[in-house]
PDB file of C-alpha atoms and ligand atoms in Angstrom:
ATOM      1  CA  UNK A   1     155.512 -29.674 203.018  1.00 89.00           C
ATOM      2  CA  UNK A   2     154.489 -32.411 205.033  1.00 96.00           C
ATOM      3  CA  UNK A   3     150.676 -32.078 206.440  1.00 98.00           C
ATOM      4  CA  UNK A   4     148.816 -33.488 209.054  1.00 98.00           C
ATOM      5  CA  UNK A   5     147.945 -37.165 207.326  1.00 98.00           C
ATOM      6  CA  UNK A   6     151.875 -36.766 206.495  1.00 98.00           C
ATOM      7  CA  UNK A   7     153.425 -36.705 209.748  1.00 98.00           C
ATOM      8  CA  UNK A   8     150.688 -39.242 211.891  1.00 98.00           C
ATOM      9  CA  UNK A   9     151.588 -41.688 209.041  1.00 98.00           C
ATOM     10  CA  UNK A  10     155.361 -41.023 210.196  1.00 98.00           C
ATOM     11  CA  UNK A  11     154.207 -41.380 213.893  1.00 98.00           C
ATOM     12  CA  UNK A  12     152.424 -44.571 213.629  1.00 98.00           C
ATOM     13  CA  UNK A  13     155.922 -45.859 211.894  1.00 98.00           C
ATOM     14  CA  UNK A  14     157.844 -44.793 214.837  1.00 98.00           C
ATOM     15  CA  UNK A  15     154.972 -46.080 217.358  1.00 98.00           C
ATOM     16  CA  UNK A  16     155.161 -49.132 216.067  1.00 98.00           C
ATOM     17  CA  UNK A  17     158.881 -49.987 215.291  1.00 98.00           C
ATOM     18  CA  UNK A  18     160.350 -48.087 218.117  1.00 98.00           C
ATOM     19  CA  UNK A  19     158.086 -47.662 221.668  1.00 98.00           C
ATOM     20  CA  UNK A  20     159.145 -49.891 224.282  1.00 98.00           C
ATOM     21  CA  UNK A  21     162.840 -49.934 222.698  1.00 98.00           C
ATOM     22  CA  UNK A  22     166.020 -48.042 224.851  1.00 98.00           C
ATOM     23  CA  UNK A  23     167.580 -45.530 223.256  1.00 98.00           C
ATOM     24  CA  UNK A  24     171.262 -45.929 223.722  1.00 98.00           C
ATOM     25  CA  UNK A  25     172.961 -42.837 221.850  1.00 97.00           C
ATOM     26  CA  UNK A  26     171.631 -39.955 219.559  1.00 97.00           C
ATOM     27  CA  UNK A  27     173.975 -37.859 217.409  1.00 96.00           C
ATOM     28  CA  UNK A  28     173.167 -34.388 216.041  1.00 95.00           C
ATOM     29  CA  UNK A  29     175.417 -32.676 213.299  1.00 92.00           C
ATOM     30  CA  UNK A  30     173.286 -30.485 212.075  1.00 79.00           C
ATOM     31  CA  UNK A  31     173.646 -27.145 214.131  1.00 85.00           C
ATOM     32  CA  UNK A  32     170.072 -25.378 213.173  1.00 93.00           C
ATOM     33  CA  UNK A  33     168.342 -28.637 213.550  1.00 95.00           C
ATOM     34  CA  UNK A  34     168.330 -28.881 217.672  1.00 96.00           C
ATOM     35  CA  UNK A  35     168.116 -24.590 217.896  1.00 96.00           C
ATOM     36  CA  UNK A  36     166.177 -24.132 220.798  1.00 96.00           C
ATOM     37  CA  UNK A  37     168.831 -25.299 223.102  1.00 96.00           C
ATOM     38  CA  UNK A  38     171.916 -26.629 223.143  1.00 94.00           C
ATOM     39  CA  UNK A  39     171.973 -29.951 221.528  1.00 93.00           C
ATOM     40  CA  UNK A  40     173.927 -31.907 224.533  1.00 94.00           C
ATOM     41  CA  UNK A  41     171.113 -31.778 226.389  1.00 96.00           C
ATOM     42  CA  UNK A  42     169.808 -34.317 224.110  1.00 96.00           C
ATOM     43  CA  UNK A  43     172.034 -36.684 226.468  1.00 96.00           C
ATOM     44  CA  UNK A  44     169.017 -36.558 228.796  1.00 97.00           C
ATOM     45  CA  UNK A  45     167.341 -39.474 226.644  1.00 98.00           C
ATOM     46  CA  UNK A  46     170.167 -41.707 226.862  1.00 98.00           C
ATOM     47  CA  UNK A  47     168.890 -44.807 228.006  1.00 98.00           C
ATOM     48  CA  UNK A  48     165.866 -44.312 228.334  1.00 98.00           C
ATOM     49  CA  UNK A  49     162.595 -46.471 226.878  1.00 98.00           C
ATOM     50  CA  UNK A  50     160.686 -44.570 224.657  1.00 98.00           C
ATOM     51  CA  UNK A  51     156.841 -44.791 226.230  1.00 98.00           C
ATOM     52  CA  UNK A  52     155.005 -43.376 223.283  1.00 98.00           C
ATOM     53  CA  UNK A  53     154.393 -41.043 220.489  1.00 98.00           C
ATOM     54  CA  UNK A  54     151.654 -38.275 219.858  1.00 98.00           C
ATOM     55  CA  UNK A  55     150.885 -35.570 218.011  1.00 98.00           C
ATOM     56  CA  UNK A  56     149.664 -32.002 217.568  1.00 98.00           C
ATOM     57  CA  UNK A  57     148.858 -30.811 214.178  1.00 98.00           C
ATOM     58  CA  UNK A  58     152.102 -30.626 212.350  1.00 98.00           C
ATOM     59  CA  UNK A  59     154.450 -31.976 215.354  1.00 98.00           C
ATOM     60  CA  UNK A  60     155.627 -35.083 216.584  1.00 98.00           C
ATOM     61  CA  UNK A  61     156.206 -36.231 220.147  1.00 98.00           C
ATOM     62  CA  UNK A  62     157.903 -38.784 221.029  1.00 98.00           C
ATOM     63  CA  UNK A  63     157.477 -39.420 225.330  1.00 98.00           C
ATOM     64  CA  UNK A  64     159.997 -41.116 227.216  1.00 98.00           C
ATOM     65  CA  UNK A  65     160.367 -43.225 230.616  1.00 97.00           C
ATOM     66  CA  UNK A  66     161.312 -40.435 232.664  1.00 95.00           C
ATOM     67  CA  UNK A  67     162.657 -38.073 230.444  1.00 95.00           C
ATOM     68  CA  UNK A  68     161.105 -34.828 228.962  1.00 97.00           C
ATOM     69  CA  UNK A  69     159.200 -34.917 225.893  1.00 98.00           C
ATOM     70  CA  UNK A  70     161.528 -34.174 222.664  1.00 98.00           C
ATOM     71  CA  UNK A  71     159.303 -33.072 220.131  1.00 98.00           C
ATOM     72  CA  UNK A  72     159.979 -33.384 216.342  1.00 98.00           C
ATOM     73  CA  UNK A  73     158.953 -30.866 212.983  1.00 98.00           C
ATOM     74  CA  UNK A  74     159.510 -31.778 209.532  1.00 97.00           C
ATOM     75  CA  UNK A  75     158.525 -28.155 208.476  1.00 95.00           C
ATOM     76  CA  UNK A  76     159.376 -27.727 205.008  1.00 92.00           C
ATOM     77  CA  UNK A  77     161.521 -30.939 203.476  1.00 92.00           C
ATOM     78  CA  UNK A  78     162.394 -32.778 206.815  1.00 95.00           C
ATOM     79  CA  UNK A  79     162.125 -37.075 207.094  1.00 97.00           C
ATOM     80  CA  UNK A  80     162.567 -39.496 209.711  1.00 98.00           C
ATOM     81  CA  UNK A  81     163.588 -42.594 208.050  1.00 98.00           C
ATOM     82  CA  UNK A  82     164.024 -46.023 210.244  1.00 98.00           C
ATOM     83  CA  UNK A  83     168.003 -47.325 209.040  1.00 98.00           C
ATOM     84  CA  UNK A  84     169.993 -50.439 209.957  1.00 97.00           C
ATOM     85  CA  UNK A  85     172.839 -49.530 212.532  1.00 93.00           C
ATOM     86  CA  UNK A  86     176.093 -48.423 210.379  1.00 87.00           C
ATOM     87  CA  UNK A  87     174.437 -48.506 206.870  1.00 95.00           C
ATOM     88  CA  UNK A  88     175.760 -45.189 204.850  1.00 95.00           C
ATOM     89  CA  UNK A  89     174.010 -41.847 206.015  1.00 96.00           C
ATOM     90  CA  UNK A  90     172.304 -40.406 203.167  1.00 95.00           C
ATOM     91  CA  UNK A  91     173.169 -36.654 202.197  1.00 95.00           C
ATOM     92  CA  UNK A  92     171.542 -33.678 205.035  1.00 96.00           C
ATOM     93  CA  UNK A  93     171.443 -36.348 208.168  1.00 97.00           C
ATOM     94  CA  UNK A  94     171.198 -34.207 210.565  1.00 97.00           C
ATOM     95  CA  UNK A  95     170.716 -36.665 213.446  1.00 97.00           C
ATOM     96  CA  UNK A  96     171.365 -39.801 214.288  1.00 97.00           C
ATOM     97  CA  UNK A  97     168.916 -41.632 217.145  1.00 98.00           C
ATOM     98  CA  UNK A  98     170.104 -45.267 218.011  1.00 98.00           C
ATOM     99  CA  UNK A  99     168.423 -47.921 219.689  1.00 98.00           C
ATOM    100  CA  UNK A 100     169.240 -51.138 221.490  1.00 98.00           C
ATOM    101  CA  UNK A 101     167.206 -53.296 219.065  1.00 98.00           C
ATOM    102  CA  UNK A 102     165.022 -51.552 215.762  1.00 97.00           C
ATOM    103  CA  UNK A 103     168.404 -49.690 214.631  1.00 98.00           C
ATOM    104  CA  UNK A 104     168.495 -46.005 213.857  1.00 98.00           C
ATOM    105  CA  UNK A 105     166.514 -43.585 213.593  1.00 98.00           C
ATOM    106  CA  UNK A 106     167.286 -40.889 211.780  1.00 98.00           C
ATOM    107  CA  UNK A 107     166.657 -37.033 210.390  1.00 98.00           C
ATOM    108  CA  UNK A 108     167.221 -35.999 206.980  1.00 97.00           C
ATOM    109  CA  UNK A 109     166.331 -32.237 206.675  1.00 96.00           C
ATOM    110  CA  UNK A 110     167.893 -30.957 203.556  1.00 93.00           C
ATOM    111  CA  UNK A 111     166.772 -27.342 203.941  1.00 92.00           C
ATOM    112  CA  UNK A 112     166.666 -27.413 207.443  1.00 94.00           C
ATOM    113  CA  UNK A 113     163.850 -25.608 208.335  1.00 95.00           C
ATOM    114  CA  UNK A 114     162.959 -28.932 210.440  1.00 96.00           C
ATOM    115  CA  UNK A 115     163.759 -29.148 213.882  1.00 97.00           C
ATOM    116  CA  UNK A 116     163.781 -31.267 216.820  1.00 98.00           C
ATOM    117  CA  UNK A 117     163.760 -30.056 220.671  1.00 98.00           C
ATOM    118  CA  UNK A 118     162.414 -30.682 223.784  1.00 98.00           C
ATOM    119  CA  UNK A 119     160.202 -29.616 224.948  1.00 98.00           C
ATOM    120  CA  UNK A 120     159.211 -27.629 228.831  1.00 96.00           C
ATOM    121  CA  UNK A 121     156.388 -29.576 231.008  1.00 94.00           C
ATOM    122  CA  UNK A 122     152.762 -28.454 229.926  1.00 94.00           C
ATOM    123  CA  UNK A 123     154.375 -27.820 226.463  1.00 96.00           C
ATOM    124  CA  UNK A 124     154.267 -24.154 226.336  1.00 98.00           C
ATOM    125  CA  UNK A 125     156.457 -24.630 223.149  1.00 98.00           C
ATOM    126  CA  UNK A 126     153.126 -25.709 221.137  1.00 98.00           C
ATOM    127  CA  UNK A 127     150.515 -23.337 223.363  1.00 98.00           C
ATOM    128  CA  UNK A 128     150.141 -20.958 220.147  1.00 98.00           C
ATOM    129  CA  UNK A 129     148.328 -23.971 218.106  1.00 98.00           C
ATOM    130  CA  UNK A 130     144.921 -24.105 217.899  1.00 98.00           C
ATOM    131  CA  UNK A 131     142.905 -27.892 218.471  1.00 98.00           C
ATOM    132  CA  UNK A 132     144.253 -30.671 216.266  1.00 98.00           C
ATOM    133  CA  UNK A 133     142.127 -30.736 212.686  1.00 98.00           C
ATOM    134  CA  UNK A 134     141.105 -34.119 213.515  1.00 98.00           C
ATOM    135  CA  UNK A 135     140.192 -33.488 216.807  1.00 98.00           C
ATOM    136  CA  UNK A 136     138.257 -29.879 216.226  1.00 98.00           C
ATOM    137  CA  UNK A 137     134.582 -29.652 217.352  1.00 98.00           C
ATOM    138  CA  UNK A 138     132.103 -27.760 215.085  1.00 98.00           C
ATOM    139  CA  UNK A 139     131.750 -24.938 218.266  1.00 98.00           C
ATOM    140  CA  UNK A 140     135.653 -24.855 218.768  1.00 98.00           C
ATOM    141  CA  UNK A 141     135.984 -24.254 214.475  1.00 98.00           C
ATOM    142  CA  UNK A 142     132.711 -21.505 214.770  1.00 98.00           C
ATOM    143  CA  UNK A 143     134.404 -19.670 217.859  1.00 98.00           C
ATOM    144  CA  UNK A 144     137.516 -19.658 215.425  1.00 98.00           C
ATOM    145  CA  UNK A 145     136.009 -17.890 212.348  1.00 98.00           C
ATOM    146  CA  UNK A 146     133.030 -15.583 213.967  1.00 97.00           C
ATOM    147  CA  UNK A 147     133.259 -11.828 212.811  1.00 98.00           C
ATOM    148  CA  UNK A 148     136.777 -13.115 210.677  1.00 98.00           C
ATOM    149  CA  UNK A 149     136.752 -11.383 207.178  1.00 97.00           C
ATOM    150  CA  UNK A 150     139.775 -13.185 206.292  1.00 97.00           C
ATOM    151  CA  UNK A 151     138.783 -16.038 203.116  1.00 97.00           C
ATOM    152  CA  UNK A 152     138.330 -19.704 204.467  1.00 98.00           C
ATOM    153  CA  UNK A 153     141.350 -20.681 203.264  1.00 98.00           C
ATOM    154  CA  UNK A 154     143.445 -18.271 205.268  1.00 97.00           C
ATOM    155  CA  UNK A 155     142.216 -19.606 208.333  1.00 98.00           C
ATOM    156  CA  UNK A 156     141.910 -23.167 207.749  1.00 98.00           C
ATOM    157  CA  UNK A 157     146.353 -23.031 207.326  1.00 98.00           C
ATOM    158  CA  UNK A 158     146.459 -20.683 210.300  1.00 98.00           C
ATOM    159  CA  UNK A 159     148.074 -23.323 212.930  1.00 98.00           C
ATOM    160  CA  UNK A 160     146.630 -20.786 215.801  1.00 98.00           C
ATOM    161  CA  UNK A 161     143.582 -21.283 214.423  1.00 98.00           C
ATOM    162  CA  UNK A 162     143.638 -25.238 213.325  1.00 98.00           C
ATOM    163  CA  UNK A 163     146.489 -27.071 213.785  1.00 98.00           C
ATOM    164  CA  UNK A 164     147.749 -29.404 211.184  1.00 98.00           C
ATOM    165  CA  UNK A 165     146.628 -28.357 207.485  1.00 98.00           C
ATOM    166  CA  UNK A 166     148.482 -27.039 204.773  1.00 97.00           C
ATOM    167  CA  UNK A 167     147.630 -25.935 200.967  1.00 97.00           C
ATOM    168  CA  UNK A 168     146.930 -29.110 199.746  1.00 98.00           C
ATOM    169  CA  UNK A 169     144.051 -30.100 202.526  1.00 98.00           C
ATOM    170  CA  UNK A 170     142.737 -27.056 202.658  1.00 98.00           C
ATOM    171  CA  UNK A 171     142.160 -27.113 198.939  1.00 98.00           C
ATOM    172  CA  UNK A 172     140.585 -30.433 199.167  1.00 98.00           C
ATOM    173  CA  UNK A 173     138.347 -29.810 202.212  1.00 98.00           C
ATOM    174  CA  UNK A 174     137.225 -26.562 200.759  1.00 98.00           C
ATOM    175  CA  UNK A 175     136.116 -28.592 197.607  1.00 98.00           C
ATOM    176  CA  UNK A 176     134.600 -31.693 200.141  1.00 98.00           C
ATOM    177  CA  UNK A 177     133.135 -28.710 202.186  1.00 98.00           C
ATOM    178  CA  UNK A 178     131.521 -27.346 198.635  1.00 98.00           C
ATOM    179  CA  UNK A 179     132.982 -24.021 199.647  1.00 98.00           C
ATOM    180  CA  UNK A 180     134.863 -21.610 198.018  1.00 98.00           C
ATOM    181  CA  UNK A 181     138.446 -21.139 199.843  1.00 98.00           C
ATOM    182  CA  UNK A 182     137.586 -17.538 199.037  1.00 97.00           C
ATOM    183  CA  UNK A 183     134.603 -17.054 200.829  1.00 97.00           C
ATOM    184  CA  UNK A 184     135.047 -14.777 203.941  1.00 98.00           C
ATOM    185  CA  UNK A 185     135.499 -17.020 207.263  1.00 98.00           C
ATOM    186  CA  UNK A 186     132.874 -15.598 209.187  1.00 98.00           C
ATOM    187  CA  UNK A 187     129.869 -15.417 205.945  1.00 98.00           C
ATOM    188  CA  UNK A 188     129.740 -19.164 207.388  1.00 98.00           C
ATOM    189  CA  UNK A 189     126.375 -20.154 208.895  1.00 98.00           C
ATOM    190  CA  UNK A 190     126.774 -22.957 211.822  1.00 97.00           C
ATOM    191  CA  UNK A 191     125.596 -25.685 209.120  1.00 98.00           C
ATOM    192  CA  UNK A 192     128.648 -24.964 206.969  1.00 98.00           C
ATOM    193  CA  UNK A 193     131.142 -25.024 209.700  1.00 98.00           C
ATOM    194  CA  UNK A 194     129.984 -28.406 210.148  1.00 98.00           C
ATOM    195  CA  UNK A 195     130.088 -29.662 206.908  1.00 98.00           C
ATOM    196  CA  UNK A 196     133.756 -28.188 206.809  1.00 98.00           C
ATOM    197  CA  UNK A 197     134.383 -29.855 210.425  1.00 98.00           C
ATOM    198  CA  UNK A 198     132.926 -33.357 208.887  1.00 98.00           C
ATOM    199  CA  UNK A 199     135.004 -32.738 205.072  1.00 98.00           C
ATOM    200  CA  UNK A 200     138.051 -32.394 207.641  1.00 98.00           C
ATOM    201  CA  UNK A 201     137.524 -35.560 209.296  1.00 98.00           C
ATOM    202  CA  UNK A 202     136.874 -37.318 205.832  1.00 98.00           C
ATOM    203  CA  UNK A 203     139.907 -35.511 203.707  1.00 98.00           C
ATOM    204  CA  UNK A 204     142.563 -36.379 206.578  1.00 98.00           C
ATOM    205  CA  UNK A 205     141.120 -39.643 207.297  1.00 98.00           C
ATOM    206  CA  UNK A 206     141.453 -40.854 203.690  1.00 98.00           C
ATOM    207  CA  UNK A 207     144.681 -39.876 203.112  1.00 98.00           C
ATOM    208  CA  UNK A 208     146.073 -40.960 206.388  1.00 98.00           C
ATOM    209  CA  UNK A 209     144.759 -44.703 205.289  1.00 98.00           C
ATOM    210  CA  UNK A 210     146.784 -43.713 202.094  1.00 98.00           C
ATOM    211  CA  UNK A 211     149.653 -42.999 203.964  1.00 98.00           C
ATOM    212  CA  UNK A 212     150.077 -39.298 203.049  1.00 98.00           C
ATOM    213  CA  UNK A 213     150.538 -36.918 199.680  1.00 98.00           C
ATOM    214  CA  UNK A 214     153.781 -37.037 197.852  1.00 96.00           C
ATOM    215  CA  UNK A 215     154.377 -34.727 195.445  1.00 94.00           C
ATOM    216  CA  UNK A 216     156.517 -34.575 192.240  1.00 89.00           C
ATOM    217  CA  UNK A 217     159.302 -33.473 194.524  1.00 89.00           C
ATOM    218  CA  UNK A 218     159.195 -36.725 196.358  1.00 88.00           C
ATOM    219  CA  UNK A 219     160.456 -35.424 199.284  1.00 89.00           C
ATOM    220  CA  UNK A 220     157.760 -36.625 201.816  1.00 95.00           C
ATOM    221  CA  UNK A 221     158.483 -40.563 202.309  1.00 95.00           C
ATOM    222  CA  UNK A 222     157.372 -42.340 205.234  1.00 97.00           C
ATOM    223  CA  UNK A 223     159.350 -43.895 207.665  1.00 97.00           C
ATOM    224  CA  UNK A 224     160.616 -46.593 205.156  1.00 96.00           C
ATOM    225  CA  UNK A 225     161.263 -43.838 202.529  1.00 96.00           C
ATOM    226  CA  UNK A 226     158.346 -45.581 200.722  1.00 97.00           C
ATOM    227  CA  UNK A 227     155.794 -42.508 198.823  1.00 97.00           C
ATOM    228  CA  UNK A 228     152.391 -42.054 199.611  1.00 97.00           C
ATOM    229  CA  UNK A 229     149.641 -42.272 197.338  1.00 98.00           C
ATOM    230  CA  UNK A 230     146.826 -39.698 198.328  1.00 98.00           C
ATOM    231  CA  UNK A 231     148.190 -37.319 195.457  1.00 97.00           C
ATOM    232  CA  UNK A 232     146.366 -39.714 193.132  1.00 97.00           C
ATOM    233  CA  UNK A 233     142.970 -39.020 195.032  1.00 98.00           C
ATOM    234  CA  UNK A 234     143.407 -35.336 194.989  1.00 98.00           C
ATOM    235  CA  UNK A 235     140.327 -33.895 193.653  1.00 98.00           C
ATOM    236  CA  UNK A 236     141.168 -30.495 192.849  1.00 98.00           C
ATOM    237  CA  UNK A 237     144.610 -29.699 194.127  1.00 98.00           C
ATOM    238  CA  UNK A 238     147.591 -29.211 191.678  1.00 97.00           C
ATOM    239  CA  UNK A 239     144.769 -30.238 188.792  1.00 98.00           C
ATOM    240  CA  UNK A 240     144.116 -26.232 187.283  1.00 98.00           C
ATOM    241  CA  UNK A 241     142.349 -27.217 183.584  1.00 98.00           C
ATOM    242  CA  UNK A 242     141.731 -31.167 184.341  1.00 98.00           C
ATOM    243  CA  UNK A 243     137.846 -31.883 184.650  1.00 98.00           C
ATOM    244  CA  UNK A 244     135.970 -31.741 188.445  1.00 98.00           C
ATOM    245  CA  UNK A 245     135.748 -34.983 189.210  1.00 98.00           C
ATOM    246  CA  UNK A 246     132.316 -33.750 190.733  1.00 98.00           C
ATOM    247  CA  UNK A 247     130.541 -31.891 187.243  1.00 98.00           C
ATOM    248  CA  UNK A 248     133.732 -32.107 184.823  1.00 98.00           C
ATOM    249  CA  UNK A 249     134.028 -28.016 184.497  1.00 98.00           C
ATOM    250  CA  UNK A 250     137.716 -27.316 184.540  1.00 98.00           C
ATOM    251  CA  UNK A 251     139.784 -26.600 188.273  1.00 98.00           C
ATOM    252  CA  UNK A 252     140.725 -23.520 188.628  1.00 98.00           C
ATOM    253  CA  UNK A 253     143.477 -22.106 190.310  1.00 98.00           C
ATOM    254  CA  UNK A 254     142.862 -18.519 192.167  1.00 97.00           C
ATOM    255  CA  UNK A 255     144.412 -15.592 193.994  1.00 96.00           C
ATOM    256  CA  UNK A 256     143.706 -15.573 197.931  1.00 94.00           C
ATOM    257  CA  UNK A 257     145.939 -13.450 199.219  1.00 84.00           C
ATOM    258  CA  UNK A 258     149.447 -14.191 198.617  1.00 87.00           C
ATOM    259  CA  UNK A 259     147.920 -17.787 197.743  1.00 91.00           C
ATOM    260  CA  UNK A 260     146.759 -19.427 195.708  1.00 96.00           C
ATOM    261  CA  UNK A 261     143.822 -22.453 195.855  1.00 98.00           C
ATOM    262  CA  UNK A 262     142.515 -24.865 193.631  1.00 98.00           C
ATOM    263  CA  UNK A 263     138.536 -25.213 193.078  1.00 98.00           C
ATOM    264  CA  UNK A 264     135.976 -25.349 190.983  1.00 98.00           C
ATOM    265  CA  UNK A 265     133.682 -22.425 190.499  1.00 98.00           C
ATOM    266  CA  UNK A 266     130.224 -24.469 189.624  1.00 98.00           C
ATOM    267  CA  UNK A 267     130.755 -26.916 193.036  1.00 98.00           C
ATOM    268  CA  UNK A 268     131.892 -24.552 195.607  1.00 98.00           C
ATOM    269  CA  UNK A 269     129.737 -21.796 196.657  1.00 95.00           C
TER     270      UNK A 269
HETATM  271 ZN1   ZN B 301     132.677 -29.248 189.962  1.00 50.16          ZN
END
């Protein structure tokens, strides 16, 4: 499922191949992927110039001239892959966004969790996530988890609470953080929410410059369908029984929950 470093690698594609370009037509097929209202009113965008991209967390926005925002979420297996106008739609296209000059872009959900929409002014639609986990202050994160029994890990996935990470990141800025994901959210002194705040920063940042996490399931690609490579820096994620990179005592994988994490026991306190 595509994380944080994930989709801004996505936006920066779309920033930079598409802003400034007219859309002149956008298709949608799939019926759950445009859900939240009825797709023709994806006509509004005809025409228009799209102004810029953003992001919160694990959602996309794309701004343009004019027009309301329409706002993009990959959720579980979705892409958005840039295409040459007319070149063969690959299986689960679910829409079809054509410009006047960088060709199509399009969205390949194949269990169609994704979603795209637009979204109301002030963006109510996204008023239940907490601050972006790149953009979260060491006050905003301690506010968060105060009196919170729940483990670390729990809370660090919780969109209200941070928006943007998943089970891999939180795995790996647990381990960065030398904390275990098991610990309960509130045992945290203010020194320790900072370290995690700082082993947030440094996790997303390094992946983003490796353009994301792909799995063995492949199914996150960027915007060119190329892979990323941050799966070969993960530290302790998927790696149960390989050495720490840290001490070399063997990852292991425990119950949180209904989760699971990744850690090792001698590094993370
Ligand atoms: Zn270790």
């Amino acid at each position: 499922m595509p994380e944080l470093p994930e989709v801004e690698t996505v936006r920066r594609g779309v920033d930079g191949l598409f802003v400034g370009d007219t859309l002149v037509d956008i298709a949608v097929s799939g019926a759950r992927t445009v859900r939240r209202h009825p797709p023709e009113r994806l006509a509004e965008l005809r025409g228009r110039p799209l102004a810029g991209t953003g992001r919160h967390g694990k959602y996309l926005l794309t701004r343009w001239d004019g027009g309301p925002e329409l706002v993009v979420h990959l959720r579980m297996s979705g892409q958005l892959l840039a295409a040459a106008p007319g070149t063969g739609l690959v299986p689960h296209t679910h829409a079809v966004l054509r410009f006047a000059a960088a060709g199509e872009l399009r969205f390949v959900d194949p269990r169609t969790f994704g979603e795209l929409f637009l979204a109301q002014p002030g963006r109510p639609e996204l008023g239940h996530l907490g601050p972006d986990a790149l953009a979260v202050t060491p006050a905003q994160l301690s506010a968060a988890l105060a009196g919170r029994r729940a483990p670390l890990k729990c809370l660090l996935v919780d969109q209200r609470v941070l928006a943007g990470i998943g089970n891999i990141y939180a795995d790996e800025i647990c381990f960065r953080a030398g904390l275990r994901p098991d610990r309960a959210a509130g045992s945290l002194r203010p020194e320790e929410v900072a370290t995690v705040v700082g082993a947030t920063r440094a996790v997303l940042t390094e992946s983003i410059a490796a353009r994301g996490s792909s799995l063995a399931d492949q199914q996150y690609r960027d915007l060119f369908g190329a892979l990323g490579s941050y799966q070969l820096n993960h530290r302790v994620y998927g790696r149960v029984g390989l050495p720490c990179p840290s001490c070399g005592q063997p990852i292991e994988r425990v119950p949180i929950g209904a989760r699971r994490a990744f850690m090792c026991a001698s590094c993370q306190a």
